[in-house]
XYZ file of C-alpha atoms in Angstrom:
591
model
C -33.089 53.379 12.237
C -34.740 50.671 13.456
C -34.043 47.108 13.248
C -36.949 44.695 12.998
C -37.465 41.069 11.724
C -38.274 40.001 7.931
C -41.549 38.592 9.257
C -42.681 41.828 11.397
C -41.264 43.758 8.576
C -43.414 41.923 6.121
C -46.417 42.642 8.900
C -46.094 46.533 8.949
C -45.706 46.807 4.994
C -48.982 44.593 4.484
C -50.921 46.759 7.120
C -49.316 49.948 4.904
C -50.766 48.548 1.875
C -54.360 47.812 3.565
C -54.786 51.523 4.833
C -57.636 50.415 6.868
C -58.101 48.315 9.969
C -57.190 44.398 9.520
C -58.035 41.781 12.057
C -55.745 39.767 14.281
C -57.216 36.443 12.754
C -56.771 37.954 9.578
C -53.363 38.600 10.080
C -52.598 35.035 11.517
C -54.125 33.607 8.469
C -52.324 35.495 5.640
C -48.658 34.776 7.539
C -49.718 31.421 8.475
C -48.882 31.783 12.345
C -51.237 32.147 15.234
C -53.300 34.811 17.387
C -51.442 35.138 19.577
C -48.087 35.300 17.968
C -49.559 38.121 16.038
C -50.203 40.145 18.961
C -46.572 39.639 20.506
C -45.276 40.728 17.068
C -47.502 43.824 16.902
C -45.992 44.579 20.401
C -42.526 44.024 19.396
C -42.977 46.692 16.128
C -44.676 48.990 19.005
C -41.839 48.608 21.484
C -39.504 49.059 18.672
C -40.771 51.938 16.435
C -42.931 53.544 18.868
C -46.320 52.856 20.275
C -48.229 55.469 17.515
C -46.546 53.476 14.361
C -49.585 50.912 14.662
C -53.445 52.010 16.104
C -54.588 48.580 17.889
C -58.789 49.253 18.747
C -60.212 46.053 19.989
C -62.833 44.174 17.853
C -61.261 46.209 15.015
C -58.173 44.615 14.328
C -55.035 46.807 13.786
C -53.879 49.796 11.024
C -50.832 51.777 10.356
C -50.641 55.079 11.193
C -50.409 57.142 8.329
C -49.409 60.021 10.182
C -46.505 58.329 11.549
C -43.139 60.009 10.746
C -40.634 57.603 10.115
C -38.561 58.689 6.905
C -39.913 55.463 5.473
C -37.333 53.446 6.740
C -37.814 49.984 8.133
C -35.068 47.355 8.639
C -35.628 43.923 8.306
C -32.715 42.293 9.872
C -33.408 38.539 9.201
C -29.611 37.843 9.539
C -30.213 34.196 11.200
C -27.718 31.801 9.509
C -23.826 32.220 9.853
C -23.959 32.335 6.171
C -26.106 35.744 6.373
C -23.817 36.641 9.404
C -20.649 36.419 7.396
C -22.623 38.547 4.607
C -23.496 41.374 6.915
C -20.118 41.548 9.009
C -18.321 41.964 4.990
C -20.690 44.605 4.203
C -20.276 46.718 7.556
C -15.774 45.569 7.470
C -16.607 47.590 3.656
C -18.370 50.380 4.598
C -16.403 50.821 8.126
C -12.868 51.121 7.035
C -11.487 52.079 10.441
C -12.792 48.961 11.731
C -15.685 47.697 14.060
C -15.655 46.294 17.394
C -16.540 43.128 17.727
C -18.624 43.365 21.022
C -21.069 45.601 19.146
C -20.992 43.323 16.561
C -22.394 40.687 18.446
C -24.703 42.949 20.155
C -25.700 44.546 16.977
C -26.698 40.642 15.518
C -27.741 39.196 18.805
C -25.109 36.680 18.797
C -22.355 35.709 21.332
C -18.666 36.907 21.252
C -17.726 33.622 20.557
C -20.181 33.266 17.121
C -18.384 36.319 16.100
C -14.507 35.181 16.775
C -15.757 31.994 14.842
C -17.165 34.176 12.035
C -13.862 35.987 11.622
C -11.921 32.456 11.210
C -14.567 31.601 8.465
C -13.835 35.229 6.707
C -9.948 34.838 6.625
C -10.251 31.218 5.324
C -12.993 32.337 2.723
C -10.932 35.365 1.457
C -7.900 33.188 0.995
C -10.031 30.513 -0.740
C -11.886 33.127 -3.442
C -7.950 34.509 -4.108
C -8.685 38.222 -3.484
C -5.341 40.096 -3.753
C -3.952 41.695 -0.664
C -7.552 41.886 0.981
C -6.729 40.783 4.983
C -8.943 40.705 7.615
C -6.989 41.822 11.097
C -7.758 42.194 14.386
C -6.469 44.697 17.184
C -7.895 44.244 20.561
C -11.127 43.904 20.046
C -10.997 45.904 16.645
C -11.362 44.029 13.183
C -10.280 45.476 10.013
C -10.455 44.738 6.540
C -7.077 46.002 4.553
C -6.272 46.339 0.994
C -9.590 47.201 0.019
C -8.309 49.846 -2.228
C -7.268 47.008 -4.523
C -11.026 45.886 -4.845
C -11.888 44.697 -8.241
C -14.298 42.016 -7.704
C -17.685 42.449 -5.344
C -16.399 40.866 -1.977
C -19.943 40.532 -1.163
C -20.930 38.745 -4.006
C -17.912 36.649 -3.864
C -18.261 35.389 -0.970
C -22.117 34.681 -1.757
C -21.218 32.509 -4.699
C -18.654 30.992 -2.112
C -21.008 29.791 0.254
C -23.314 28.677 -2.369
C -26.336 31.272 -1.138
C -28.862 32.287 -4.110
C -27.420 34.878 -5.521
C -30.455 37.254 -5.953
C -31.535 40.860 -4.539
C -33.878 39.169 -2.060
C -30.820 37.471 -0.137
C -28.824 40.580 -0.003
C -31.741 42.340 1.506
C -31.346 40.942 4.739
C -28.444 42.909 4.968
C -29.001 45.876 4.062
C -30.643 48.071 6.840
C -32.110 50.936 5.561
C -32.430 50.821 1.216
C -34.756 48.897 -0.696
C -32.313 46.625 -2.799
C -35.119 45.481 -4.851
C -36.282 49.098 -5.745
C -33.044 50.124 -6.652
C -32.584 46.987 -9.079
C -36.176 48.070 -10.597
C -34.283 51.789 -10.989
C -31.253 50.423 -12.668
C -33.177 48.029 -14.925
C -35.368 50.914 -16.225
C -32.526 52.932 -17.205
C -30.615 50.237 -18.710
C -33.867 49.245 -21.191
C -34.528 52.952 -22.169
C -30.573 52.606 -23.496
C -31.195 49.425 -24.934
C -28.483 48.351 -23.298
C -27.695 44.748 -23.184
C -24.684 42.234 -22.109
C -24.793 39.068 -21.000
C -21.524 39.593 -19.302
C -23.424 42.240 -16.918
C -25.095 40.936 -13.629
C -27.522 42.866 -13.106
C -27.679 41.676 -8.827
C -24.454 42.195 -8.840
C -24.352 45.796 -10.074
C -27.565 46.503 -7.926
C -25.290 45.308 -5.167
C -22.187 47.474 -6.213
C -24.625 50.784 -6.386
C -26.176 49.777 -3.130
C -23.327 50.105 -1.283
C -22.280 53.290 -2.940
C -25.759 54.388 -1.508
C -25.755 53.287 1.782
C -22.000 54.545 2.411
C -23.218 58.169 1.271
C -26.403 57.568 3.736
C -24.624 56.698 7.017
C -21.517 58.706 6.395
C -19.010 55.980 5.693
C -15.732 56.444 4.044
C -17.145 56.664 0.417
C -17.803 53.529 -1.538
C -16.827 55.045 -4.943
C -12.527 55.600 -3.684
C -12.665 51.806 -3.646
C -12.006 51.652 -7.183
C -9.803 54.693 -8.108
C -6.887 51.671 -8.310
C -9.321 50.125 -10.850
C -10.083 53.154 -13.276
C -6.531 54.532 -12.727
C -5.169 50.779 -13.806
C -7.723 50.683 -16.623
C -6.483 53.814 -18.500
C -9.710 53.494 -21.257
C -11.665 56.246 -23.040
C -15.191 55.586 -22.358
C -17.474 56.685 -25.136
C -20.266 59.233 -24.259
C -22.946 56.976 -24.476
C -21.993 55.142 -21.372
C -21.423 58.516 -19.376
C -25.271 59.420 -20.274
C -26.903 56.047 -19.069
C -24.414 56.806 -15.850
C -25.807 60.095 -15.229
C -29.260 58.902 -16.009
C -28.873 56.490 -13.405
C -27.387 58.986 -11.058
C -29.829 61.527 -11.551
C -32.757 59.129 -11.061
C -31.033 57.816 -7.393
C -30.866 61.413 -6.750
C -34.565 62.166 -7.225
C -35.727 58.859 -6.040
C -33.648 58.640 -2.865
C -32.453 61.673 -2.063
C -28.754 60.405 -2.602
C -26.098 61.968 -4.771
C -23.135 59.389 -5.910
C -19.714 61.490 -6.552
C -18.051 61.557 -9.516
C -15.658 58.410 -8.576
C -18.994 56.215 -7.932
C -20.235 57.607 -11.839
C -16.626 56.684 -13.196
C -16.820 53.393 -12.134
C -20.557 52.386 -13.190
C -19.226 54.109 -16.625
C -16.411 51.543 -16.856
C -18.528 48.362 -15.549
C -21.130 49.240 -18.350
C -18.141 49.809 -20.722
C -16.265 46.944 -19.903
C -18.834 44.379 -19.671
C -20.483 45.589 -23.182
C -17.287 45.904 -25.158
C -16.821 42.173 -24.241
C -20.148 41.522 -25.201
C -19.863 43.438 -28.900
C -16.713 41.821 -29.564
C -18.381 38.222 -28.902
C -20.807 39.082 -31.708
C -18.431 41.097 -33.804
C -16.210 37.864 -33.646
C -19.270 35.101 -33.975
C -20.278 37.168 -37.265
C -17.157 37.080 -39.219
C -15.242 34.033 -37.712
C -14.695 31.252 -40.712
C -12.529 28.447 -40.980
C -10.134 30.245 -42.902
C -9.120 32.812 -40.269
C -5.462 32.669 -39.086
C -6.502 31.865 -35.325
C -8.796 28.546 -36.360
C -5.838 27.397 -38.763
C -3.521 27.638 -35.654
C -5.866 25.829 -33.325
C -6.182 22.776 -36.027
C -2.520 22.627 -35.596
C -2.403 22.400 -31.728
C -5.057 20.082 -32.129
C -2.604 18.057 -34.531
C -0.094 18.427 -32.250
C -1.991 16.690 -29.155
C -3.053 13.664 -31.777
C 0.145 12.878 -33.008
C 2.207 13.577 -29.664
C -0.420 12.822 -27.130
C -2.728 10.545 -28.691
C -5.782 12.506 -28.461
C -8.074 12.309 -30.573
C -10.949 14.952 -31.849
C -14.038 14.074 -33.376
C -14.530 14.915 -37.218
C -17.514 17.141 -37.063
C -16.402 20.350 -38.961
C -19.722 22.496 -37.190
C -18.603 21.100 -33.208
C -14.643 21.853 -33.906
C -16.111 25.395 -35.182
C -17.925 25.928 -32.154
C -14.996 24.879 -30.158
C -12.473 27.157 -31.666
C -14.832 29.975 -31.567
C -14.915 29.382 -27.825
C -11.216 29.985 -27.569
C -10.880 33.150 -29.523
C -13.434 34.624 -27.237
C -11.458 33.176 -24.184
C -8.361 34.897 -25.662
C -9.764 38.089 -26.065
C -11.643 38.487 -22.727
C -8.233 37.636 -21.070
C -6.797 40.402 -23.177
C -9.307 42.985 -21.707
C -8.475 41.372 -18.188
C -12.423 40.115 -18.160
C -12.244 37.429 -15.309
C -15.339 34.768 -15.641
C -16.768 32.900 -12.940
C -17.263 29.119 -12.853
C -19.423 27.372 -10.319
C -18.382 24.097 -11.893
C -14.782 24.915 -11.628
C -13.789 23.661 -8.582
C -15.807 20.015 -9.205
C -13.926 19.804 -12.645
C -10.390 20.198 -11.537
C -10.817 17.412 -9.259
C -12.954 14.894 -10.933
C -12.296 15.583 -14.499
C -8.474 16.143 -14.401
C -7.933 14.529 -18.173
C -10.068 17.508 -19.402
C -8.520 20.130 -17.485
C -5.269 18.754 -18.699
C -5.932 18.829 -22.031
C -7.320 22.327 -21.309
C -4.212 23.484 -20.091
C -2.054 21.822 -23.306
C -4.140 24.057 -25.605
C -4.344 27.252 -23.271
C -0.479 26.678 -23.266
C -0.052 26.729 -27.197
C -2.390 29.551 -27.626
C -0.349 31.590 -24.806
C 2.826 31.330 -26.256
C 1.760 32.550 -29.586
C -0.362 35.290 -28.780
C 1.044 36.191 -25.517
C -1.968 36.230 -23.661
C -2.195 34.055 -20.227
C -5.686 32.347 -19.225
C -6.421 32.564 -15.762
C -7.786 29.069 -14.154
C -11.432 29.592 -14.747
C -11.199 30.153 -18.631
C -8.975 27.196 -18.490
C -12.091 25.253 -16.754
C -14.537 26.475 -19.128
C -12.281 25.238 -22.008
C -12.682 21.886 -19.843
C -16.445 22.239 -20.311
C -16.190 22.461 -23.949
C -13.808 20.303 -24.504
C -16.940 17.067 -23.744
C -18.234 17.902 -27.234
C -15.220 17.521 -29.145
C -13.543 14.527 -27.838
C -14.362 11.104 -28.478
C -16.071 9.615 -25.313
C -13.491 7.154 -24.826
C -10.737 9.791 -24.541
C -10.830 9.067 -20.656
C -8.907 5.638 -21.746
C -6.393 7.515 -23.906
C -5.302 10.408 -21.528
C -3.678 9.699 -17.855
C -3.220 6.157 -18.675
C -0.156 4.298 -18.962
C -0.107 3.167 -22.706
C 1.330 -0.231 -22.844
C 2.104 -1.879 -26.124
C 2.450 -5.621 -25.486
C 3.763 -7.299 -28.777
C 4.221 -11.486 -28.381
C 4.987 -12.663 -31.685
C 4.938 -16.395 -30.723
C 0.972 -16.211 -31.325
C -2.636 -15.163 -29.519
C -2.280 -17.994 -26.921
C 0.651 -16.784 -25.458
C -0.453 -12.917 -25.515
C -3.892 -14.094 -23.924
C -1.917 -15.688 -21.140
C 0.746 -12.876 -20.809
C -1.888 -10.158 -21.052
C -3.893 -12.291 -18.220
C -1.001 -12.205 -15.924
C -0.389 -8.512 -16.282
C -3.737 -7.658 -15.501
C -3.139 -9.788 -12.456
C -0.237 -7.487 -11.233
C -1.385 -3.932 -11.398
C -4.339 -1.730 -11.802
C -5.887 -2.052 -14.841
C -8.010 1.218 -14.501
C -4.602 2.873 -14.478
C -3.183 1.468 -17.618
C -4.170 0.658 -21.589
C -2.668 -2.395 -23.180
C -2.980 -2.969 -27.004
C -1.737 -6.501 -27.526
C -0.543 -7.699 -30.833
C 1.347 -10.632 -32.347
C 2.865 -8.727 -35.379
C 3.836 -5.144 -36.149
C 2.667 -5.324 -39.564
C 4.022 -2.404 -41.637
C 7.587 -2.029 -40.814
C 7.344 1.752 -41.770
C 7.457 4.379 -39.526
C 7.631 2.125 -36.776
C 9.908 3.568 -34.418
C 7.701 6.982 -35.065
C 4.637 4.312 -34.052
C 6.516 2.868 -31.166
C 7.017 6.330 -29.885
C 3.154 6.879 -28.832
C 3.706 4.159 -25.928
C 4.705 4.824 -22.673
C 6.222 1.244 -22.522
C 6.593 -1.842 -24.966
C 6.644 -5.215 -23.115
C 7.959 -7.835 -26.010
C 9.051 -11.144 -25.893
C 10.885 -10.365 -29.206
C 14.845 -9.439 -29.676
C 14.377 -8.618 -33.021
C 14.307 -4.637 -32.636
C 17.064 -2.986 -34.449
C 16.779 0.659 -33.007
C 17.356 1.795 -29.787
C 14.101 3.115 -27.783
C 14.328 3.876 -24.015
C 10.993 2.301 -23.171
C 11.387 -1.195 -24.959
C 11.536 -4.247 -22.185
C 12.032 -7.847 -22.833
C 10.686 -10.457 -21.012
C 10.808 -14.210 -21.224
C 8.079 -16.104 -23.493
C 7.190 -17.789 -19.957
C 6.582 -14.677 -18.249
C 8.216 -16.209 -15.321
C 7.657 -15.023 -11.387
C 10.998 -12.821 -11.671
C 9.852 -11.310 -14.884
C 6.753 -10.346 -13.557
C 8.194 -8.823 -10.367
C 10.553 -6.612 -12.784
C 7.585 -5.384 -15.084
C 5.495 -4.945 -12.350
C 7.781 -2.540 -10.717
C 8.248 -0.633 -14.217
C 4.576 -0.121 -14.627
C 3.864 1.326 -11.203
C 6.906 3.604 -11.282
C 5.517 4.816 -14.465
C 2.004 5.289 -13.395
C 3.252 6.930 -10.520
C 5.420 9.135 -12.761
C 2.231 10.254 -15.248
C 0.333 11.032 -12.090
C 2.912 13.090 -10.649
C 3.321 14.793 -13.698
C -0.644 15.623 -14.040
C -0.642 16.836 -10.563
C 1.891 19.069 -11.311
C 0.247 20.598 -14.430
C -2.767 21.211 -12.275
C -1.035 22.975 -9.237
C 1.107 24.862 -11.528
C -1.747 26.830 -12.570
C -2.272 27.950 -9.023
C 1.617 28.192 -7.934
C 4.827 28.044 -9.301
C 8.023 25.996 -9.984
C 9.887 26.856 -6.861
C 6.712 26.785 -4.464
C 5.832 23.240 -5.761
C 7.682 20.381 -3.489
C 6.564 17.025 -4.524
C 9.071 14.769 -2.825
C 9.916 16.211 0.698
C 11.868 13.760 2.728
C 11.751 15.077 6.514
C 10.650 13.124 9.528
C 8.876 15.799 11.605
C 6.713 18.460 11.861
C 9.507 20.963 13.271
C 11.954 20.114 10.418
C 8.683 20.680 7.861
C 7.881 23.817 9.179
C 11.413 25.058 8.954
C 12.169 23.907 5.613
C 9.067 25.398 4.081
C 9.749 28.415 5.968
C 12.913 29.045 4.361
C 11.631 28.561 0.986
C 9.231 31.105 1.344
C 11.901 33.609 3.087
C 14.292 32.594 -0.034
C 11.670 33.530 -2.469
C 10.747 36.958 -0.315
C 7.296 35.932 0.347
C 7.459 36.288 4.269
C 10.444 37.893 6.417
C 12.839 35.626 8.665
C 10.336 35.530 11.626
C 7.928 33.454 9.632
C 8.918 30.441 11.507
C 8.265 31.668 14.885
C 4.660 32.817 13.600
C 4.009 29.735 12.444
C 5.395 27.578 15.988
C 3.344 29.744 17.781
C 0.203 29.527 15.529
C 0.554 25.583 15.887
C 0.753 26.040 19.697
C -2.547 27.259 19.295
C -4.658 25.222 16.610
C -2.035 21.912 15.304
C -2.123 21.116 11.735
C -2.552 17.408 11.109
C 0.013 15.804 8.718
C -0.557 12.996 6.578
C 0.549 12.835 2.959
C 0.797 16.317 2.975
C 1.799 19.852 4.588
C -0.131 23.333 4.649
C 0.710 26.438 6.617
C -2.301 27.896 8.614
C -4.238 30.343 6.291
C -4.556 32.874 8.886
C -0.767 33.612 8.239
C -1.385 34.943 5.216
C -1.762 38.027 7.092
C 1.659 38.557 7.920
C 2.795 37.548 4.406
C 4.771 40.263 2.192
C 2.710 38.835 -0.637
C 0.172 36.070 -1.576
C 1.837 32.559 -2.313
C 0.266 29.100 -2.594
C 3.043 26.827 -1.207
C 2.689 22.859 -2.236
C 4.492 20.231 -0.487
C 3.902 16.549 -0.875
C 5.466 14.197 1.776
C 7.326 10.867 0.574
C 5.556 9.383 3.881
C 3.503 10.225 6.490
C 4.054 11.873 9.442
C 2.597 9.951 12.128
């Protein structure tokens, strides 16, 4: 196995293709480097792969030696950036289940042990952030090991590549594979799928190719067999896969054996069948549902009831466009079927939506909760964020002004002059971006008045003529004096805070549960916080009684800053009984 740089690999491949002498000057122009650099690269190739690999003749140049025996293996190990290094380390850990020595890894990657230490910390954080259940990175002395790989369903390399915002293609993955050509495997895969007219928008060819590349390299290098990682997934699925997918998998297996002299085992073959089947099934189901979908469908009628409920109870209005509404409901139906099948979509905009468009996500959560209750199927957060994206097509542009804001009815029967004056005073007391004020001097039709008033979070009025009890009505003086202003300002700010807390709670409860969300924690020191939160986790059986000690020891190594919130260091996930996210919000910062 020869480790040469990407440029050296390209120079070697170019000489192999030319099959004749190529001058140093021609090579320099081809690769846009100097003649001197070409000479250095040729010397480096010869030093690594052997003198006989390239024939060098003065005044003629360089020629690849066709009689050179190397089994056709050239390793373009072009791992320069920290992002590429992380992918290489993960791949090595996946294939070396007994663990790898960090000093050997540092030598292999031509970096310091300190760089590897930094990479380990980053990998632990990424594994936590992408929420791979029970997958942990541990270290014993100088050996690091990836635990829980038997539970892997998602392709870890692929997920980390997306997390790091690396362009997902086989050229990028080629950097971390030493002795197989990812592009060639991709070519074989596409040819077999085309032969059987296989098509599914849910099958990522790059991801599928990467799966097969891991299988091949595990066999080629006599590592613990990649196929065994999928056993739990196949057993859990418990599905009868039609023979059509077995034929495709067998064909692919035979071609890999013929072209690469690698025989995939039965577990690999079963996994390939399963991936092809499940991605094709959801695709075919999508087509079937789309073709048979009508506005008389039970699911359609149920969704219309949900929209009406949101309109009446939350003041959320949808466009009156049957085509757009039907398209959105069709998306909900497909999301339901994907969730039923356990098929998980990835939404690259999910985090952005959750952070910047909370009002969309909140509505998506409301809709998802209604569907979950009726059809007993829970949506994952990625599906909810996709619902949020589709919501933009059916909500009025002014929706942002009607959701997650305090809706105030200002009823001043004394006339427009008084109404304008009081409204102006109100605008100077509070942040107007957090509220909507509907000012009126007459309530007009008294029919269903009480029901209409319930659509507001707060009613401010100078009238004393209401003949029914509503808890959110506050009476002010006609002059709206200073004491009155102070009282209303306090009430409005309290209600705004409550709305924001409820919005945050709904988002947070999609990633944790009620027991692990503490919105108003009143403690005075970091030690008190650690003790309190540790006891919460111990009580819920997420950690053992030694957890608080581990946290305090971790704090001595790397101090956690506390402002308005607290979070346990992610590295402590390794000693947890099961994964959990505990979120606490302090009432006051710890200084």
